[in-house]
Coordinates of N, CA and C in Angstrom, one line a residue:
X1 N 6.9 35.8 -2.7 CA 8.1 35.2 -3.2 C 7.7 34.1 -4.2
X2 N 8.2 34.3 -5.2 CA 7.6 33.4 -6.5 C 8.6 31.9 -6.0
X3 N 8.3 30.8 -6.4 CA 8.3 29.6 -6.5 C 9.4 29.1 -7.7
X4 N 10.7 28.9 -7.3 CA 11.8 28.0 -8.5 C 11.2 26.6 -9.0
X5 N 11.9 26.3 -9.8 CA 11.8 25.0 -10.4 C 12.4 23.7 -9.4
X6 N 12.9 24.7 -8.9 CA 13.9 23.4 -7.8 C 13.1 22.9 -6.8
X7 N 11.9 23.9 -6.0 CA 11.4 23.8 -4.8 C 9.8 23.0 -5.3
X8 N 9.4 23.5 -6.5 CA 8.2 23.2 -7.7 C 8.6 21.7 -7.8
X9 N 9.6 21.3 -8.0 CA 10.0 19.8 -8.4 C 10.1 19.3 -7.3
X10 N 10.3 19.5 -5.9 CA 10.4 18.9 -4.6 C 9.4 18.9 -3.9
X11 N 8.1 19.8 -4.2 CA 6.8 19.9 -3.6 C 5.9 18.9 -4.7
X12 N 6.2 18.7 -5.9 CA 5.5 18.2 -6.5 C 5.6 16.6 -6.3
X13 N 7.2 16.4 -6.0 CA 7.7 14.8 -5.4 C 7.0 14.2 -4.3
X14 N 6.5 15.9 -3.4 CA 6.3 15.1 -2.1 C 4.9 14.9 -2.0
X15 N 4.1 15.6 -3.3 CA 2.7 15.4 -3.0 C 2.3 14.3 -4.0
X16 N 3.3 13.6 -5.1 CA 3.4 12.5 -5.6 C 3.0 11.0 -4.4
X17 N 4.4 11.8 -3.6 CA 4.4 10.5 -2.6 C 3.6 10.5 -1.4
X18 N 2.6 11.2 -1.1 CA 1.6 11.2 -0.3 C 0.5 10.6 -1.0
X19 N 0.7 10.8 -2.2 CA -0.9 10.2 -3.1 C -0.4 8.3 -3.0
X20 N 0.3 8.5 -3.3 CA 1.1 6.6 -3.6 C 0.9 6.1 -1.9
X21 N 0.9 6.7 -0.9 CA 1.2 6.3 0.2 C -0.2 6.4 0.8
X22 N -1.2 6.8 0.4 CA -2.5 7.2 0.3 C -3.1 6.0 -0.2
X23 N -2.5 5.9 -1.5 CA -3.6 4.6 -2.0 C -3.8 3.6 -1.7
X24 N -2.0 3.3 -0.7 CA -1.5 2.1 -0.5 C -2.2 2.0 1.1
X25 N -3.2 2.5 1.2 CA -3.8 2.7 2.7 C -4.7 1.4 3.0
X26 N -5.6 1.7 1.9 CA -6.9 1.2 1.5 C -7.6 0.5 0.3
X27 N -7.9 -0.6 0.4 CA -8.2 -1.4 -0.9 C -9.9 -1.6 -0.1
X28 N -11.2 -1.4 -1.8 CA -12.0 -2.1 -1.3 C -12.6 -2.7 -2.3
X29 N -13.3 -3.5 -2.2 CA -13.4 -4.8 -3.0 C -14.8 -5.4 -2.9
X30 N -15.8 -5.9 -3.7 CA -16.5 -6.6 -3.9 C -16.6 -7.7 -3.7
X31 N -17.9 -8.9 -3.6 CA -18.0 -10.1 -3.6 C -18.5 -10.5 -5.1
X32 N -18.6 -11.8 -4.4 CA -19.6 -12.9 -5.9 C -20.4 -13.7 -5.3
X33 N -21.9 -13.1 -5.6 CA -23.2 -13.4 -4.9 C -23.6 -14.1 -6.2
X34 N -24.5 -15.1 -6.0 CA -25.6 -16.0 -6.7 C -26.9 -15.3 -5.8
X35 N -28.3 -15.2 -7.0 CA -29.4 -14.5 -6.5 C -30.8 -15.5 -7.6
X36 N -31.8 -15.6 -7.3 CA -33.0 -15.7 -8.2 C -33.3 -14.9 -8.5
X37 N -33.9 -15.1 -10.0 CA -35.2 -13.8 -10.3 C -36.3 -14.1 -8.9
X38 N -36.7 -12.3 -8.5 CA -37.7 -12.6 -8.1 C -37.6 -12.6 -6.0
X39 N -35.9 -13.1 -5.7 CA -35.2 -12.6 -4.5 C -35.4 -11.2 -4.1
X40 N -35.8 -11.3 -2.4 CA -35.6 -10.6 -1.6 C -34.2 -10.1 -0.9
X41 N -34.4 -9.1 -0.7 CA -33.5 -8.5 0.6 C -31.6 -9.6 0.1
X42 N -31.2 -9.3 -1.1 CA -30.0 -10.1 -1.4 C -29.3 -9.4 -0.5
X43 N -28.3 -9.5 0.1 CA -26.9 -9.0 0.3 C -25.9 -8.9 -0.6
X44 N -25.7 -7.6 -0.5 CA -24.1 -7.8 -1.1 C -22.8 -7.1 -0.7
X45 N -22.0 -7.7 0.3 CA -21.1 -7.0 1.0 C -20.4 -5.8 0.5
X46 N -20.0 -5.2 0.7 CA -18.3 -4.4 0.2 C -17.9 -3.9 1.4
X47 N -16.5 -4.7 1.0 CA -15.5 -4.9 2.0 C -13.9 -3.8 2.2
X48 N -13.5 -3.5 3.0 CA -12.4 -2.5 3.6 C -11.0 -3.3 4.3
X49 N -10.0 -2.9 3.2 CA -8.8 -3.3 3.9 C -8.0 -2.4 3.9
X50 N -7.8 -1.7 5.8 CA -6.7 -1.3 5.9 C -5.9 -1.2 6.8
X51 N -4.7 -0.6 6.6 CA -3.8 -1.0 6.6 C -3.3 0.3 7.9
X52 N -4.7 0.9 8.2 CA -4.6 2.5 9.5 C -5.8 3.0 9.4
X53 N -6.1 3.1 10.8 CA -7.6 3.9 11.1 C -7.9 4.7 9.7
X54 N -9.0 4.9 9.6 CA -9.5 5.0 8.7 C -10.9 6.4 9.1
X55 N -11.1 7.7 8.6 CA -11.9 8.2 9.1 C -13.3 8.7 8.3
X56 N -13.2 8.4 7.1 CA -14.3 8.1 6.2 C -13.9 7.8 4.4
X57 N -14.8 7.7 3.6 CA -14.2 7.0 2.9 C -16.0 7.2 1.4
X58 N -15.4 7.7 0.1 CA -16.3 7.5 -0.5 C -15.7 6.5 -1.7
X59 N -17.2 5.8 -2.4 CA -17.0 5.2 -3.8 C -18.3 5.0 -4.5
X60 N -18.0 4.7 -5.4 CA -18.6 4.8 -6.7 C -18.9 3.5 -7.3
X61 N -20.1 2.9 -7.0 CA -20.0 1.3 -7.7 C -21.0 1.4 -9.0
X62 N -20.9 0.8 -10.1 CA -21.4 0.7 -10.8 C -21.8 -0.9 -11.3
X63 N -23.3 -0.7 -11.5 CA -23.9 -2.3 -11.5 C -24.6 -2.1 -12.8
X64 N -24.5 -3.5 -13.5 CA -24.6 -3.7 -15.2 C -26.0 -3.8 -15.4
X65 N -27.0 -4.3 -14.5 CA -28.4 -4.3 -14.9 C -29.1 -3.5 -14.4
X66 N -30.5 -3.4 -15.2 CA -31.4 -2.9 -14.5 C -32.6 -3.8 -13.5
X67 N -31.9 -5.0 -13.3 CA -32.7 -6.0 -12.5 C -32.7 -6.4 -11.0
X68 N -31.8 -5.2 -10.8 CA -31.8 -5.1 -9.0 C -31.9 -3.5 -9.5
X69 N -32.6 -3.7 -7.6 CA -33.2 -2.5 -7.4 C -32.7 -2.8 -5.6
X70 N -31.8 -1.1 -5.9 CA -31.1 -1.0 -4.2 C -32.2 -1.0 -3.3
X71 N -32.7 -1.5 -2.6 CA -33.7 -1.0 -1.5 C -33.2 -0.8 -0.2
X72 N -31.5 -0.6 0.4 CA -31.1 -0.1 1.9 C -29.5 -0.8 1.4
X73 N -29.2 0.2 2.1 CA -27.7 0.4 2.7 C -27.3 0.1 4.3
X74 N -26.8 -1.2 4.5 CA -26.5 -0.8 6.1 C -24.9 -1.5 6.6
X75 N -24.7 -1.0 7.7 CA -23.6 -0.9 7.9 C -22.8 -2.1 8.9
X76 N -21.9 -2.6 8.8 CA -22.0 -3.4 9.7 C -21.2 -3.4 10.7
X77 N -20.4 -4.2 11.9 CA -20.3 -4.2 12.9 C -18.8 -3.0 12.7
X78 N -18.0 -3.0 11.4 CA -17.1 -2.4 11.5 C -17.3 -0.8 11.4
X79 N -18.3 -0.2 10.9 CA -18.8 1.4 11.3 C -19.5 1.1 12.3
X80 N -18.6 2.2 13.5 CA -19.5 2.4 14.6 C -19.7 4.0 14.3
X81 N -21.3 4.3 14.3 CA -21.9 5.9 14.4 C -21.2 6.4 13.7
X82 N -21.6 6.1 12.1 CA -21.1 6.7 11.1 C -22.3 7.4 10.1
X83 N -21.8 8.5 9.5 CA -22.9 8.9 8.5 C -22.7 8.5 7.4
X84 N -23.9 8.1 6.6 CA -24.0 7.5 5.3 C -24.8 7.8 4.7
X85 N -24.4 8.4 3.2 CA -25.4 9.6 2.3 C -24.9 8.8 0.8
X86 N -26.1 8.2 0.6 CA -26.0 7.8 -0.7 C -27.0 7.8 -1.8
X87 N -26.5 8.0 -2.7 CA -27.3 9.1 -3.9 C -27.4 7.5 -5.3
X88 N -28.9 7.0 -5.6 CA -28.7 5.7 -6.6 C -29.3 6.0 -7.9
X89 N -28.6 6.0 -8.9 CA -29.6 6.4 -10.3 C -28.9 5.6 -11.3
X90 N -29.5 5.3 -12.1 CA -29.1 5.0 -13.5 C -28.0 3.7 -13.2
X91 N -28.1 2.9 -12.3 CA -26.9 1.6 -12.2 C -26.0 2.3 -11.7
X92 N -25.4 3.6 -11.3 CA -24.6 3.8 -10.2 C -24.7 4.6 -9.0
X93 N -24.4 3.8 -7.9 CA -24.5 4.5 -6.5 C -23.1 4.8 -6.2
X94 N -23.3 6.2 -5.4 CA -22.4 6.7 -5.0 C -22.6 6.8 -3.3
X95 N -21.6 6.3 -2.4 CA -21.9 6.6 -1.4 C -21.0 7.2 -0.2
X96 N -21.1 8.0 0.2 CA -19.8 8.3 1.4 C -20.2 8.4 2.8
X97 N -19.2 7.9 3.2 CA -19.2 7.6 4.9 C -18.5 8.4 5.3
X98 N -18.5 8.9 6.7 CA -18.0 9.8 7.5 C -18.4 9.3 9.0
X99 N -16.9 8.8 9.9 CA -17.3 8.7 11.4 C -17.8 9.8 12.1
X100 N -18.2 9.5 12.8 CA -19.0 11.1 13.9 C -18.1 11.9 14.3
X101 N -16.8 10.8 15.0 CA -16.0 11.6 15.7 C -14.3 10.7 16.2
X102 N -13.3 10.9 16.5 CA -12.6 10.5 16.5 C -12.7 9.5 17.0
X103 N -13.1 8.8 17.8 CA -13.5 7.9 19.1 C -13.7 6.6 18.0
X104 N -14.5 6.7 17.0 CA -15.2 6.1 16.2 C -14.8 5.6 15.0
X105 N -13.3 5.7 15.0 CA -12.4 5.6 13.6 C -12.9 3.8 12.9
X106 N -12.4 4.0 11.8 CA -12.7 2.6 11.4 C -11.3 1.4 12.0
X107 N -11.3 1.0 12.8 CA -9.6 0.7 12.9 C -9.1 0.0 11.6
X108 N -8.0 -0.5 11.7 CA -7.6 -1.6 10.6 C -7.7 -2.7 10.7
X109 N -7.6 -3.3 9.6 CA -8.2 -4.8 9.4 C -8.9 -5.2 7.8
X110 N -9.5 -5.9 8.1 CA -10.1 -6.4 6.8 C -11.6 -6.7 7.4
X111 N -12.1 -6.8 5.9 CA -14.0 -7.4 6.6 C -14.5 -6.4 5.7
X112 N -16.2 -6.8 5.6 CA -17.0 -6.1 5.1 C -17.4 -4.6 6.2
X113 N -17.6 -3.6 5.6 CA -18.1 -2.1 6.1 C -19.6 -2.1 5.9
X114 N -20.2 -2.8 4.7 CA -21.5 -2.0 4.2 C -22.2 -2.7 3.4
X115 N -23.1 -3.7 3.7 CA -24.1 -4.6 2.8 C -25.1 -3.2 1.8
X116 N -25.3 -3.9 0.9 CA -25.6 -3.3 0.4 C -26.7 -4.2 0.4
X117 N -28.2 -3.9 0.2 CA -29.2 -5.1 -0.1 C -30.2 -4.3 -1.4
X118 N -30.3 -5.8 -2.1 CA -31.2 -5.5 -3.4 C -31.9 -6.6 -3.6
X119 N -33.4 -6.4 -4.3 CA -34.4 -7.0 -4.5 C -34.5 -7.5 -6.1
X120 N -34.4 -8.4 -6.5 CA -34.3 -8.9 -7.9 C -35.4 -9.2 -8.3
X121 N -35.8 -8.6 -9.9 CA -36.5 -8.5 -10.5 C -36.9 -9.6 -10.9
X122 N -38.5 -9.6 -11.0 CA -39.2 -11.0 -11.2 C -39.0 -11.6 -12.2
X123 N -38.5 -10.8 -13.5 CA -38.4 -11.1 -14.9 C -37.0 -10.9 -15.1
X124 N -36.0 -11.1 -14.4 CA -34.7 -10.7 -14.4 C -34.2 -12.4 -15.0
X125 N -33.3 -11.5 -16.0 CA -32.7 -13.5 -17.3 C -31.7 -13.7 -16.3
X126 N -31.3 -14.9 -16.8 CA -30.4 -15.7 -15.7 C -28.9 -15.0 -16.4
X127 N -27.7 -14.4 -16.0 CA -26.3 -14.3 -16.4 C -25.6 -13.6 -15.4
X128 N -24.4 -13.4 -15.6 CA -23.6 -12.7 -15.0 C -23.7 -11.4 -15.0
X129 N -23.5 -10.7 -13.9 CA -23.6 -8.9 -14.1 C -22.5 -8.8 -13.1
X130 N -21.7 -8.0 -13.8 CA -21.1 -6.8 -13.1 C -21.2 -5.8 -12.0
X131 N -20.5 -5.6 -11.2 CA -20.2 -4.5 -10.1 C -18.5 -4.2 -10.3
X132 N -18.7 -2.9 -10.6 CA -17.1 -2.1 -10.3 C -17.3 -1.4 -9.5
X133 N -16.5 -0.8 -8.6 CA -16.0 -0.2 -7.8 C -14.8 0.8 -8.0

């Protein structure tokens, strides 16, 4: 049975309004860290706000230098027994999470998910860099 314009326009509303209701789930967000040339093991949070269990979750951050160097991903008290596969090249990591199992959801709330830690470069100039998300 071919598809009208009427039913086309009412399926297309309702998958409109799943995406908007989707986005409005989850915000994540970055900090603003001070580091030395030459620093170990920096932290840098990224943080999860939401607003309903949560059962995994990817993104895409992009960082302006080549003067940190990712050396570990770890997770913090808010992933319990979660998988984390992250792929780092050229200033952007990509990383996605996935809970094990229902038991393990991320609940809601706010807080950091996932330090990120990086080792600064001995010859690294003193300025501001970027992280997008």
């Amino acid at each position: 049975m071919a598809m009208n314009k009427k039913h086309f326009a009412i399926l297309l509303g309702i998958l409109l309004l799943g995406i908007i209701i989707a986005t409005g789930i989850v915000t994540m967000t970055g900090d603003s860290i001070d580091a030395v040339k030459g620093a170990q093991n920096v932290i840098y949070p990224i943080y999860l706000d939401n607003s309903k269990d949560v059962v995994g979750f990817q993104v895409e951050i992009n960082y302006s230098t080549n003067y940190l160097n990712l050396i570990g991903i770890e997770p913090t008290s808010r992933l319990n027994n979660a998988k984390i596969v992250y792929n780092n090249q050229d200033n952007i990591l990509k990383i996605a999470v996935l809970v094990n199992n229902e038991s393990n959801k991320i609940t809601a709330g706010s807080g950091a998910v996932l330090n990120l830690i990086f080792n600064v470069s001995g010859n690294a100039l003193a300025g501001n860099y970027t992280f997008d998300l």
